[in-house]
Amino acid sequence: MKILIVGSGGREHAITWRLAQDEVKHNLYCAPGNAGTASIATNLAIGAEDVGAVAAWAEANKPDLVVVGPEAPLVKGLVDALEKVGVPAFGPVAAGARMEGSKRFAKEIMDAAGVPTGKAETFTDAAAAKAALPAYGLPVVIKADGLAAGKGVIVAETAEQAEAAIDDMLVGNKFGAAGAEVLIEEFLHGEECSILAMVDGNDAVLLPSSQDHKRVFDGDKGPNTGGMGAYSPAPVITADKLPMIKEKIIMPVVRELAKRGITYRGILYAGLMVNDENSNPHGPLAKSGSTVNVVEFNARFGDPETEAVLPRLGGDFATALLHAATGCLKPEDIIVKDECAATVIIASGGYPGSYEKGKEITGLVDNPALVFHCGTKEADGKVLTSGGRVLSVTGMGKTLREAVNNAYAGVDKIAFEKAFHRTDIAHRAFERG
C-alpha cells in the first residue's frame, strides 16, 4: 500500500516503523516526519496542521490510506477534507475529534451515554468558577477545555492553587482559546492507565493496556508533561476488566456519537482511573460508584503509549488500520505478541519549561533498544535536538523487568547536552509485586 502518516513526533515514527514491519512492504510517506522517519519513509515538506496542503497532496498522489497522528489536524478537520477527495483516513472526523478537542463536549457525551466518570462543571467566569470550588473538596482538578499540548490539566492540592489555575486560564489567557472555558472536576483516586480502542464506526477492538508517566521527575513529582515514559501491559488492568471497559466505556461513546450523526473511526483513547484494593483501598469512588472511571478521552494514538503498545502488535498493521478506516475491522486484525514493552523519554534540559535546541545527539547507531525520534532534525549529517521530548527509547522483553532493563540499556548509549530522563518507569507495576 501507499500510506501517508501525518505528524512529526515519536508516535508518528512508531506508527511508520510498525508499518515498515509488515510482511508486505509499503510505500511510506510522512508529513512532515522527522530524522527518524527519514530512514524508513519519504518525508514531505508539509506541516501536519496544514489541512489544505495535506489534502491536496493526497488528492494528487492518491495514497491507499492516510494515518493522522496528532490531535490538532483531526480537530481542524483533516479527515473531513480527505473524505472529500476520496482518500481513506484513519482518524475521526472533526465532530468526533471533539472528544479530545472539547472536554466539555466529552463530558456531555459521557453523561448521556452513562459512562462512569467524575462529576464536573464548566465555567467561563473566574469568580463563578472559584465560588464552585468548595463543593469539590481537595485535591481538585482544573482543566482547560481545549487542546493544550497535554499541559492544560492542573491537580490543585490547595484552594490557592486551584484559584491560581483558574486565573491563569480565564484571566491570564495562559492557554489562549483552549483555556477560554475551564472544567472543575472531581479528583479521582486510584491508579491511572490507558486503553487505546481501534474503532470502525460500529465496533471496537481494544489494544494492549499501557500506563503513561505524566510528571516530569521520578516519584511522579513536578509539573505535568506530554509524557515521560510508558509501559505495556499495565497490571492494574486485569483481564476481567477488559470486557467491562469495552461494553461500559468504549461502545456507549461510539453509540452515543452515532445517535448524533457522528461515525467515529480511528483510535478512541480512554484515560482511566482504577480504584481497587492495590491502587487505593481507602479512596472514595466517583459518583458512578465504579472502580474504573474515565479521566479523559483522546481521539488518537497516545504519545508515548504508542511507542510501548505498537511494538507488541503482530500481524499486518496496515490492514488493521485500513479496515478500521473503512468500517470493516475484525478482532482477528489485532494480534498481540506475548512480550512486554517499556519506553523511556529522553528530554531536553528545562522541559516542560523553556529549553535549548540544536544539541547534537550521539549513540543512535547500533543502539540495543528501539529508538523513536520525538523532537529531532537532521543538519550537516548530524541528528540534532529540536523539541522538549527528544527521543522515545523502547525495550522489549518476556517480562516487564526485562523490558525496562533493555530500555535503560538503550538510554545509557545516548547522549546530548543537558539530556535528562526519569529512572523509575513502570515503578507502579513493580510496587504491585
CSV table of C-alpha atoms in Angstrom, one decimal:
chain,number,residue,atom,x,y,z
A,1,MET,CA,0.0,0.0,0.0
A,2,LYS,CA,0.9,3.6,-0.4
A,3,ILE,CA,0.4,5.2,3.0
A,4,LEU,CA,0.8,8.7,4.3
A,5,ILE,CA,1.5,9.2,8.0
A,6,VAL,CA,0.7,12.8,9.2
A,7,GLY,CA,2.9,14.1,12.1
A,8,SER,CA,6.4,14.6,13.3
A,9,GLY,CA,6.8,13.0,16.7
A,10,GLY,CA,7.7,9.8,18.4
A,11,ARG,CA,4.1,8.5,17.9
A,12,GLU,CA,4.4,9.0,14.2
A,13,HIS,CA,7.8,7.4,14.0
A,14,ALA,CA,6.5,4.4,15.9
A,15,ILE,CA,3.5,4.2,13.5
A,16,THR,CA,5.8,4.4,10.5
A,17,TRP,CA,8.2,1.9,12.0
A,18,ARG,CA,5.4,-0.6,12.7
A,19,LEU,CA,4.0,-0.3,9.2
A,20,ALA,CA,7.5,-1.0,7.9
A,21,GLN,CA,7.5,-4.3,9.9
A,22,ASP,CA,4.6,-5.7,7.9
A,23,GLU,CA,5.4,-8.7,5.7
A,24,VAL,CA,4.0,-6.9,2.7
A,25,LYS,CA,6.3,-3.8,2.1
A,26,HIS,CA,4.5,-0.5,1.8
A,27,ASN,CA,5.4,2.8,0.2
A,28,LEU,CA,5.5,5.1,3.2
A,29,TYR,CA,5.4,8.9,3.3
A,30,CYS,CA,5.5,11.2,6.3
A,31,ALA,CA,4.2,14.8,6.5
A,32,PRO,CA,6.5,16.3,7.8
A,33,GLY,CA,8.2,13.4,9.6
A,34,ASN,CA,11.5,13.7,11.4
A,35,ALA,CA,15.1,12.5,11.4
A,36,GLY,CA,13.9,9.0,12.4
A,37,THR,CA,11.2,8.5,9.8
A,38,ALA,CA,13.7,9.7,7.1
A,39,SER,CA,15.4,6.4,7.1
A,40,ILE,CA,12.2,4.3,6.5
A,41,ALA,CA,9.9,6.7,4.7
A,42,THR,CA,9.9,9.7,2.4
A,43,ASN,CA,9.5,12.9,4.4
A,44,LEU,CA,7.4,15.6,2.8
A,45,ALA,CA,7.8,19.3,3.5
A,46,ILE,CA,4.2,19.6,4.6
A,47,GLY,CA,3.1,20.7,8.1
A,48,ALA,CA,0.8,18.3,10.0
A,49,GLU,CA,-1.7,21.1,10.6
A,50,ASP,CA,-1.7,22.4,7.0
A,51,VAL,CA,-5.0,20.7,6.2
A,52,GLY,CA,-5.2,22.1,2.7
A,53,ALA,CA,-1.7,21.0,1.7
A,54,VAL,CA,-2.1,17.5,3.1
A,55,ALA,CA,-5.4,17.1,1.3
A,56,ALA,CA,-4.0,18.4,-1.9
A,57,TRP,CA,-1.1,16.0,-1.8
A,58,ALA,CA,-3.5,13.1,-1.1
A,59,GLU,CA,-5.7,14.1,-4.0
A,60,ALA,CA,-2.8,14.3,-6.3
A,61,ASN,CA,-0.9,11.2,-5.2
A,62,LYS,CA,-3.9,9.0,-4.2
A,63,PRO,CA,-2.5,7.0,-1.2
A,64,ASP,CA,-4.4,3.9,-0.2
A,65,LEU,CA,-4.6,5.3,3.4
A,66,VAL,CA,-3.7,8.3,5.4
A,67,VAL,CA,-2.9,7.8,9.1
A,68,VAL,CA,-3.4,11.0,11.2
A,69,GLY,CA,-1.2,11.1,14.3
A,70,PRO,CA,-1.7,14.3,16.2
A,71,GLU,CA,-4.9,15.7,17.6
A,72,ALA,CA,-4.7,19.2,16.2
A,73,PRO,CA,-5.2,18.3,12.5
A,74,LEU,CA,-8.0,16.0,13.5
A,75,VAL,CA,-9.8,18.8,15.3
A,76,LYS,CA,-9.1,21.1,12.3
A,77,GLY,CA,-11.0,18.7,10.0
A,78,LEU,CA,-8.2,16.9,8.1
A,79,VAL,CA,-10.2,13.6,7.9
A,80,ASP,CA,-13.2,15.6,6.6
A,81,ALA,CA,-11.0,17.1,3.9
A,82,LEU,CA,-9.6,13.7,2.9
A,83,GLU,CA,-13.0,12.2,2.7
A,84,LYS,CA,-14.0,15.0,0.2
A,85,VAL,CA,-11.2,14.0,-2.1
A,86,GLY,CA,-12.0,10.3,-1.7
A,87,VAL,CA,-8.9,9.2,0.3
A,88,PRO,CA,-9.5,6.7,3.2
A,89,ALA,CA,-8.2,8.1,6.5
A,90,PHE,CA,-7.5,6.5,9.9
A,91,GLY,CA,-8.8,9.1,12.4
A,92,PRO,CA,-12.1,10.6,13.4
A,93,VAL,CA,-13.8,13.5,11.5
A,94,ALA,CA,-13.7,16.9,13.3
A,95,ALA,CA,-17.1,16.3,15.0
A,96,GLY,CA,-15.7,13.1,16.6
A,97,ALA,CA,-12.4,14.6,17.4
A,98,ARG,CA,-14.3,17.0,19.8
A,99,MET,CA,-14.0,14.1,22.2
A,100,GLU,CA,-10.5,15.4,22.7
A,101,GLY,CA,-10.9,18.9,21.4
A,102,SER,CA,-13.5,19.9,24.0
A,103,LYS,CA,-13.5,18.4,27.5
A,104,ARG,CA,-17.0,19.9,28.0
A,105,PHE,CA,-18.3,18.0,24.9
A,106,ALA,CA,-16.6,14.8,26.1
A,107,LYS,CA,-18.3,15.1,29.5
A,108,GLU,CA,-21.7,15.7,27.8
A,109,ILE,CA,-21.2,12.5,25.7
A,110,MET,CA,-20.2,10.5,28.8
A,111,ASP,CA,-23.1,11.7,30.8
A,112,ALA,CA,-25.6,11.0,28.0
A,113,ALA,CA,-24.0,7.5,27.4
A,114,GLY,CA,-23.9,6.6,31.1
A,115,VAL,CA,-20.1,6.3,31.1
A,116,PRO,CA,-18.5,6.2,34.6
A,117,THR,CA,-16.6,9.4,35.3
A,118,GLY,CA,-16.1,12.1,37.9
A,119,LYS,CA,-18.5,15.0,38.3
A,120,ALA,CA,-17.6,18.2,36.6
A,121,GLU,CA,-18.8,21.7,35.7
A,122,THR,CA,-17.7,24.2,33.0
A,123,PHE,CA,-17.1,27.9,33.6
A,124,THR,CA,-16.1,30.9,31.6
A,125,ASP,CA,-16.2,33.3,34.5
A,126,ALA,CA,-13.4,33.2,37.1
A,127,ALA,CA,-15.5,34.3,40.0
A,128,ALA,CA,-18.1,31.7,39.3
A,129,ALA,CA,-15.5,29.0,39.0
A,130,LYS,CA,-13.9,29.9,42.3
A,131,ALA,CA,-17.3,30.0,44.0
A,132,ALA,CA,-17.9,26.4,42.9
A,133,LEU,CA,-14.6,25.1,44.3
A,134,PRO,CA,-15.8,24.2,47.9
A,135,ALA,CA,-18.3,21.7,46.5
A,136,TYR,CA,-15.4,19.6,45.1
A,137,GLY,CA,-13.1,19.4,48.1
A,138,LEU,CA,-9.3,18.9,47.8
A,139,PRO,CA,-7.5,17.9,45.8
A,140,VAL,CA,-9.4,19.3,42.8
A,141,VAL,CA,-8.7,19.1,39.1
A,142,ILE,CA,-8.8,22.3,36.9
A,143,LYS,CA,-8.8,21.6,33.1
A,144,ALA,CA,-8.6,23.9,30.1
A,145,ASP,CA,-11.5,22.9,27.8
A,146,GLY,CA,-9.5,22.8,24.6
A,147,LEU,CA,-6.2,21.4,23.3
A,148,ALA,CA,-3.2,22.5,25.4
A,149,ALA,CA,-0.5,20.0,24.3
A,150,GLY,CA,-1.0,17.8,27.4
A,151,LYS,CA,-0.3,20.7,29.8
A,152,GLY,CA,-3.8,22.0,30.4
A,153,VAL,CA,-4.6,19.9,33.5
A,154,ILE,CA,-3.8,21.1,37.0
A,155,VAL,CA,-4.3,18.9,40.0
A,156,ALA,CA,-4.6,21.5,42.8
A,157,GLU,CA,-3.7,20.4,46.3
A,158,THR,CA,-4.9,23.7,47.9
A,159,ALA,CA,-7.6,26.2,47.3
A,160,GLU,CA,-5.0,28.8,46.5
A,161,GLN,CA,-3.5,26.6,43.8
A,162,ALA,CA,-7.0,26.0,42.3
A,163,GLU,CA,-7.8,29.7,42.2
A,164,ALA,CA,-4.4,30.5,40.7
A,165,ALA,CA,-5.1,27.9,37.9
A,166,ILE,CA,-8.5,29.4,37.2
A,167,ASP,CA,-7.0,32.8,37.0
A,168,ASP,CA,-4.2,31.6,34.7
A,169,MET,CA,-6.7,30.2,32.3
A,170,LEU,CA,-9.6,32.6,32.4
A,171,VAL,CA,-7.9,35.8,33.3
A,172,GLY,CA,-4.3,35.4,32.3
A,173,ASN,CA,-5.1,33.6,29.0
A,174,LYS,CA,-2.3,31.1,29.6
A,175,PHE,CA,-3.6,28.6,27.1
A,176,GLY,CA,-5.2,31.0,24.7
A,177,ALA,CA,-8.6,29.9,23.2
A,178,ALA,CA,-8.1,26.4,24.7
A,179,GLY,CA,-8.5,27.9,28.2
A,180,ALA,CA,-11.4,30.2,27.4
A,181,GLU,CA,-13.6,27.6,29.2
A,182,VAL,CA,-12.4,25.6,32.2
A,183,LEU,CA,-13.7,22.5,33.8
A,184,ILE,CA,-13.7,22.0,37.6
A,185,GLU,CA,-13.6,18.3,38.1
A,186,GLU,CA,-13.8,15.8,40.9
A,187,PHE,CA,-10.4,14.3,41.8
A,188,LEU,CA,-10.5,10.6,41.2
A,189,HIS,CA,-8.4,8.4,43.5
A,190,GLY,CA,-6.6,5.3,42.3
A,191,GLU,CA,-4.1,4.4,39.6
A,192,GLU,CA,-4.2,5.9,36.1
A,193,CYS,CA,-3.8,3.9,32.9
A,194,SER,CA,-4.7,3.9,29.2
A,195,ILE,CA,-6.7,1.8,26.8
A,196,LEU,CA,-6.5,2.5,23.1
A,197,ALA,CA,-9.5,1.2,21.2
A,198,MET,CA,-9.4,0.8,17.5
A,199,VAL,CA,-12.9,1.8,16.3
A,200,ASP,CA,-14.5,1.3,12.8
A,201,GLY,CA,-17.8,3.2,13.4
A,202,ASN,CA,-19.7,0.2,14.6
A,203,ASP,CA,-17.4,-1.9,16.7
A,204,ALA,CA,-14.1,-1.7,18.6
A,205,VAL,CA,-11.1,-3.8,19.3
A,206,LEU,CA,-9.0,-3.0,22.4
A,207,LEU,CA,-5.3,-2.7,22.0
A,208,PRO,CA,-3.0,-3.8,24.9
A,209,SER,CA,-3.2,-1.7,28.1
A,210,SER,CA,-0.5,0.8,29.0
A,211,GLN,CA,0.5,3.3,31.6
A,212,ASP,CA,1.9,6.8,31.0
A,213,HIS,CA,4.2,8.7,33.3
A,214,LYS,CA,3.0,12.3,33.1
A,215,ARG,CA,5.0,14.1,35.8
A,216,VAL,CA,8.5,15.2,34.8
A,217,PHE,CA,10.5,13.8,37.7
A,218,ASP,CA,11.0,10.4,39.5
A,219,GLY,CA,8.3,9.6,42.0
A,220,ASP,CA,5.7,11.4,40.0
A,221,LYS,CA,7.0,14.8,41.1
A,222,GLY,CA,7.0,18.1,39.3
A,223,PRO,CA,4.7,19.5,36.6
A,224,ASN,CA,2.7,17.5,34.0
A,225,THR,CA,4.4,16.9,30.7
A,226,GLY,CA,3.3,15.3,27.4
A,227,GLY,CA,4.6,12.0,29.0
A,228,MET,CA,8.0,10.9,30.3
A,229,GLY,CA,7.6,7.2,29.6
A,230,ALA,CA,5.2,4.3,29.3
A,231,TYR,CA,4.9,0.6,29.6
A,232,SER,CA,2.7,-2.2,28.4
A,233,PRO,CA,0.8,-4.1,29.7
A,234,ALA,CA,-0.3,-2.3,32.8
A,235,PRO,CA,-1.1,-4.9,35.5
A,236,VAL,CA,-3.7,-2.6,37.1
A,237,ILE,CA,-5.9,-3.5,34.1
A,238,THR,CA,-6.6,-7.2,34.8
A,239,ALA,CA,-8.1,-9.4,32.1
A,240,ASP,CA,-11.5,-9.4,33.8
A,241,LYS,CA,-11.8,-5.6,33.4
A,242,LEU,CA,-11.4,-5.6,29.6
A,243,PRO,CA,-14.9,-6.7,28.7
A,244,MET,CA,-16.4,-4.1,31.1
A,245,ILE,CA,-14.2,-1.3,29.6
A,246,LYS,CA,-15.4,-2.1,26.1
A,247,GLU,CA,-19.1,-2.5,27.0
A,248,LYS,CA,-19.4,0.2,29.6
A,249,ILE,CA,-16.9,2.8,28.4
A,250,ILE,CA,-15.9,2.5,24.7
A,251,MET,CA,-19.1,1.3,23.0
A,252,PRO,CA,-21.5,3.6,24.8
A,253,VAL,CA,-19.5,6.5,23.5
A,254,VAL,CA,-19.4,5.1,19.9
A,255,ARG,CA,-23.2,4.6,20.0
A,256,GLU,CA,-23.9,8.0,21.5
A,257,LEU,CA,-21.9,9.7,18.9
A,258,ALA,CA,-23.7,7.7,16.2
A,259,LYS,CA,-27.0,8.9,17.6
A,260,ARG,CA,-25.8,12.4,16.9
A,261,GLY,CA,-24.8,11.6,13.3
A,262,ILE,CA,-21.1,11.1,14.0
A,263,THR,CA,-19.5,8.0,12.7
A,264,TYR,CA,-16.4,7.5,14.8
A,265,ARG,CA,-13.4,5.8,13.1
A,266,GLY,CA,-9.9,5.7,14.4
A,267,ILE,CA,-8.5,5.5,17.9
A,268,LEU,CA,-10.6,6.2,20.9
A,269,TYR,CA,-8.2,6.6,23.8
A,270,ALA,CA,-9.6,6.2,27.3
A,271,GLY,CA,-7.6,7.6,30.1
A,272,LEU,CA,-8.8,5.6,33.1
A,273,MET,CA,-8.6,5.7,36.8
A,274,VAL,CA,-8.7,2.3,38.5
A,275,ASN,CA,-9.6,2.2,42.2
A,276,ASP,CA,-9.0,-1.2,43.6
A,277,GLU,CA,-7.5,-2.8,46.7
A,278,ASN,CA,-4.0,-2.4,45.3
A,279,SER,CA,-4.2,1.1,44.0
A,280,ASN,CA,-6.0,3.0,46.8
A,281,PRO,CA,-8.1,1.0,49.2
A,282,HIS,CA,-9.5,4.0,51.1
A,283,GLY,CA,-10.0,6.5,48.3
A,284,PRO,CA,-13.6,7.5,47.6
A,285,LEU,CA,-15.2,6.4,44.3
A,286,ALA,CA,-16.6,8.8,41.8
A,287,LYS,CA,-20.4,9.4,41.7
A,288,SER,CA,-20.7,6.4,39.3
A,289,GLY,CA,-19.6,4.0,42.1
A,290,SER,CA,-17.5,2.2,39.5
A,291,THR,CA,-14.0,1.0,40.3
A,292,VAL,CA,-13.0,2.1,36.7
A,293,ASN,CA,-13.7,5.7,35.8
A,294,VAL,CA,-12.8,7.8,32.7
A,295,VAL,CA,-10.5,10.7,33.4
A,296,GLU,CA,-10.4,11.9,29.7
A,297,PHE,CA,-10.8,10.7,26.2
A,298,ASN,CA,-8.4,11.4,23.4
A,299,ALA,CA,-9.1,11.0,19.7
A,300,ARG,CA,-5.7,9.5,18.5
A,301,PHE,CA,-2.9,7.2,19.5
A,302,GLY,CA,-1.3,8.4,22.8
A,303,ASP,CA,2.3,9.5,23.0
A,304,PRO,CA,4.4,7.9,24.4
A,305,GLU,CA,1.9,5.0,24.9
A,306,THR,CA,2.1,4.2,21.2
A,307,GLU,CA,5.8,3.6,21.4
A,308,ALA,CA,5.1,0.9,24.0
A,309,VAL,CA,2.0,-0.6,22.5
A,310,LEU,CA,2.7,-0.9,18.8
A,311,PRO,CA,5.9,-3.0,19.2
A,312,ARG,CA,3.7,-5.6,20.9
A,313,LEU,CA,1.4,-5.9,17.9
A,314,GLY,CA,1.9,-8.7,15.3
A,315,GLY,CA,0.1,-9.3,12.0
A,316,ASP,CA,-0.5,-6.9,9.2
A,317,PHE,CA,-0.8,-3.4,10.8
A,318,ALA,CA,-1.8,-1.6,7.6
A,319,THR,CA,-4.7,-4.0,7.0
A,320,ALA,CA,-6.0,-3.3,10.6
A,321,LEU,CA,-5.8,0.4,10.1
A,322,LEU,CA,-7.5,0.3,6.7
A,323,HIS,CA,-10.3,-2.0,8.0
A,324,ALA,CA,-10.9,0.5,10.8
A,325,ALA,CA,-10.9,3.4,8.4
A,326,THR,CA,-13.3,1.7,6.0
A,327,GLY,CA,-15.7,0.2,8.6
A,328,CYS,CA,-14.8,-3.5,8.5
A,329,LEU,CA,-12.5,-4.1,11.4
A,330,LYS,CA,-12.4,-7.6,12.8
A,331,PRO,CA,-11.0,-8.8,16.2
A,332,GLU,CA,-8.5,-11.1,14.3
A,333,ASP,CA,-7.0,-8.0,12.7
A,334,ILE,CA,-5.3,-7.3,16.0
A,335,ILE,CA,-2.6,-9.8,17.1
A,336,VAL,CA,-0.8,-9.2,20.4
A,337,LYS,CA,2.6,-10.8,21.0
A,338,ASP,CA,3.4,-12.3,24.3
A,339,GLU,CA,6.0,-9.7,25.1
A,340,CYS,CA,6.2,-6.6,27.4
A,341,ALA,CA,7.5,-3.2,26.4
A,342,ALA,CA,8.8,-0.2,28.3
A,343,THR,CA,9.5,3.3,26.9
A,344,VAL,CA,11.7,6.0,28.4
A,345,ILE,CA,11.6,9.5,27.2
A,346,ILE,CA,14.9,11.4,26.9
A,347,ALA,CA,14.1,15.1,27.2
A,348,SER,CA,15.9,18.5,26.8
A,349,GLY,CA,17.1,20.2,29.9
A,350,GLY,CA,14.4,22.6,31.2
A,351,TYR,CA,11.4,20.7,29.7
A,352,PRO,CA,8.5,21.2,30.1
A,353,GLY,CA,9.6,24.8,30.5
A,354,SER,CA,12.0,26.6,28.2
A,355,TYR,CA,14.8,24.6,26.7
A,356,GLU,CA,17.6,24.9,24.1
A,357,LYS,CA,17.5,23.3,20.7
A,358,GLY,CA,20.2,22.2,18.2
A,359,LYS,CA,22.2,19.8,20.5
A,360,GLU,CA,24.0,17.0,18.7
A,361,ILE,CA,22.7,13.5,19.6
A,362,THR,CA,25.1,10.6,19.8
A,363,GLY,CA,24.5,6.9,20.4
A,364,LEU,CA,21.7,6.3,18.0
A,365,VAL,CA,23.6,3.9,15.7
A,366,ASP,CA,23.6,0.2,16.7
A,367,ASN,CA,21.5,1.0,19.8
A,368,PRO,CA,20.2,-2.1,21.5
A,369,ALA,CA,16.7,-0.7,22.0
A,370,LEU,CA,14.1,0.7,19.6
A,371,VAL,CA,14.7,4.4,19.3
A,372,PHE,CA,11.8,6.6,18.1
A,373,HIS,CA,12.5,10.2,17.3
A,374,CYS,CA,10.2,12.7,19.0
A,375,GLY,CA,11.9,16.1,18.5
A,376,THR,CA,14.8,15.8,16.2
A,377,LYS,CA,16.1,17.2,12.9
A,378,GLU,CA,19.0,16.4,10.5
A,379,ALA,CA,21.6,19.0,9.7
A,380,ASP,CA,25.0,18.5,8.0
A,381,GLY,CA,24.8,14.8,8.5
A,382,LYS,CA,24.1,15.1,12.2
A,383,VAL,CA,21.0,14.5,14.3
A,384,LEU,CA,20.1,17.4,16.5
A,385,THR,CA,17.5,18.1,19.1
A,386,SER,CA,14.5,20.2,18.1
A,387,GLY,CA,12.0,19.7,20.8
A,388,GLY,CA,11.4,19.2,24.5
A,389,ARG,CA,10.8,15.5,24.3
A,390,VAL,CA,13.6,14.3,22.1
A,391,LEU,CA,13.6,10.5,21.9
A,392,SER,CA,11.5,7.6,23.0
A,393,VAL,CA,13.6,4.6,23.8
A,394,THR,CA,11.7,1.3,23.9
A,395,GLY,CA,12.9,-2.0,25.3
A,396,MET,CA,11.2,-5.4,24.8
A,397,GLY,CA,11.3,-8.4,27.0
A,398,LYS,CA,9.4,-11.6,28.1
A,399,THR,CA,8.9,-9.9,31.4
A,400,LEU,CA,8.3,-6.2,32.3
A,401,ARG,CA,11.6,-6.1,34.3
A,402,GLU,CA,13.5,-7.4,31.2
A,403,ALA,CA,11.8,-4.8,29.0
A,404,VAL,CA,12.6,-2.0,31.4
A,405,ASN,CA,16.3,-3.1,31.7
A,406,ASN,CA,16.5,-3.2,27.9
A,407,ALA,CA,15.1,0.2,27.6
A,408,TYR,CA,17.6,1.7,30.0
A,409,ALA,CA,20.4,-0.1,28.3
A,410,GLY,CA,19.4,1.8,25.2
A,411,VAL,CA,19.1,5.1,27.1
A,412,ASP,CA,22.6,4.7,28.5
A,413,LYS,CA,24.1,4.7,25.0
A,414,ILE,CA,22.6,8.0,24.0
A,415,ALA,CA,23.9,11.5,24.9
A,416,PHE,CA,23.3,15.1,24.2
A,417,GLU,CA,24.0,18.3,26.2
A,418,LYS,CA,21.6,18.7,29.2
A,419,ALA,CA,19.7,15.5,28.4
A,420,PHE,CA,17.6,14.0,31.2
A,421,HIS,CA,15.1,11.2,31.8
A,422,ARG,CA,13.1,9.5,34.5
A,423,THR,CA,14.8,6.5,36.1
A,424,ASP,CA,11.6,4.8,37.6
A,425,ILE,CA,9.5,3.9,34.6
A,426,ALA,CA,7.0,1.1,35.5
A,427,HIS,CA,7.5,1.7,39.2
A,428,ARG,CA,3.8,1.2,40.0
A,429,ALA,CA,3.8,-2.2,38.3
A,430,PHE,CA,6.9,-3.3,40.3
A,431,GLU,CA,5.3,-1.9,43.5
A,432,ARG,CA,2.4,-4.2,42.9
A,433,GLY,CA,4.8,-7.1,43.0
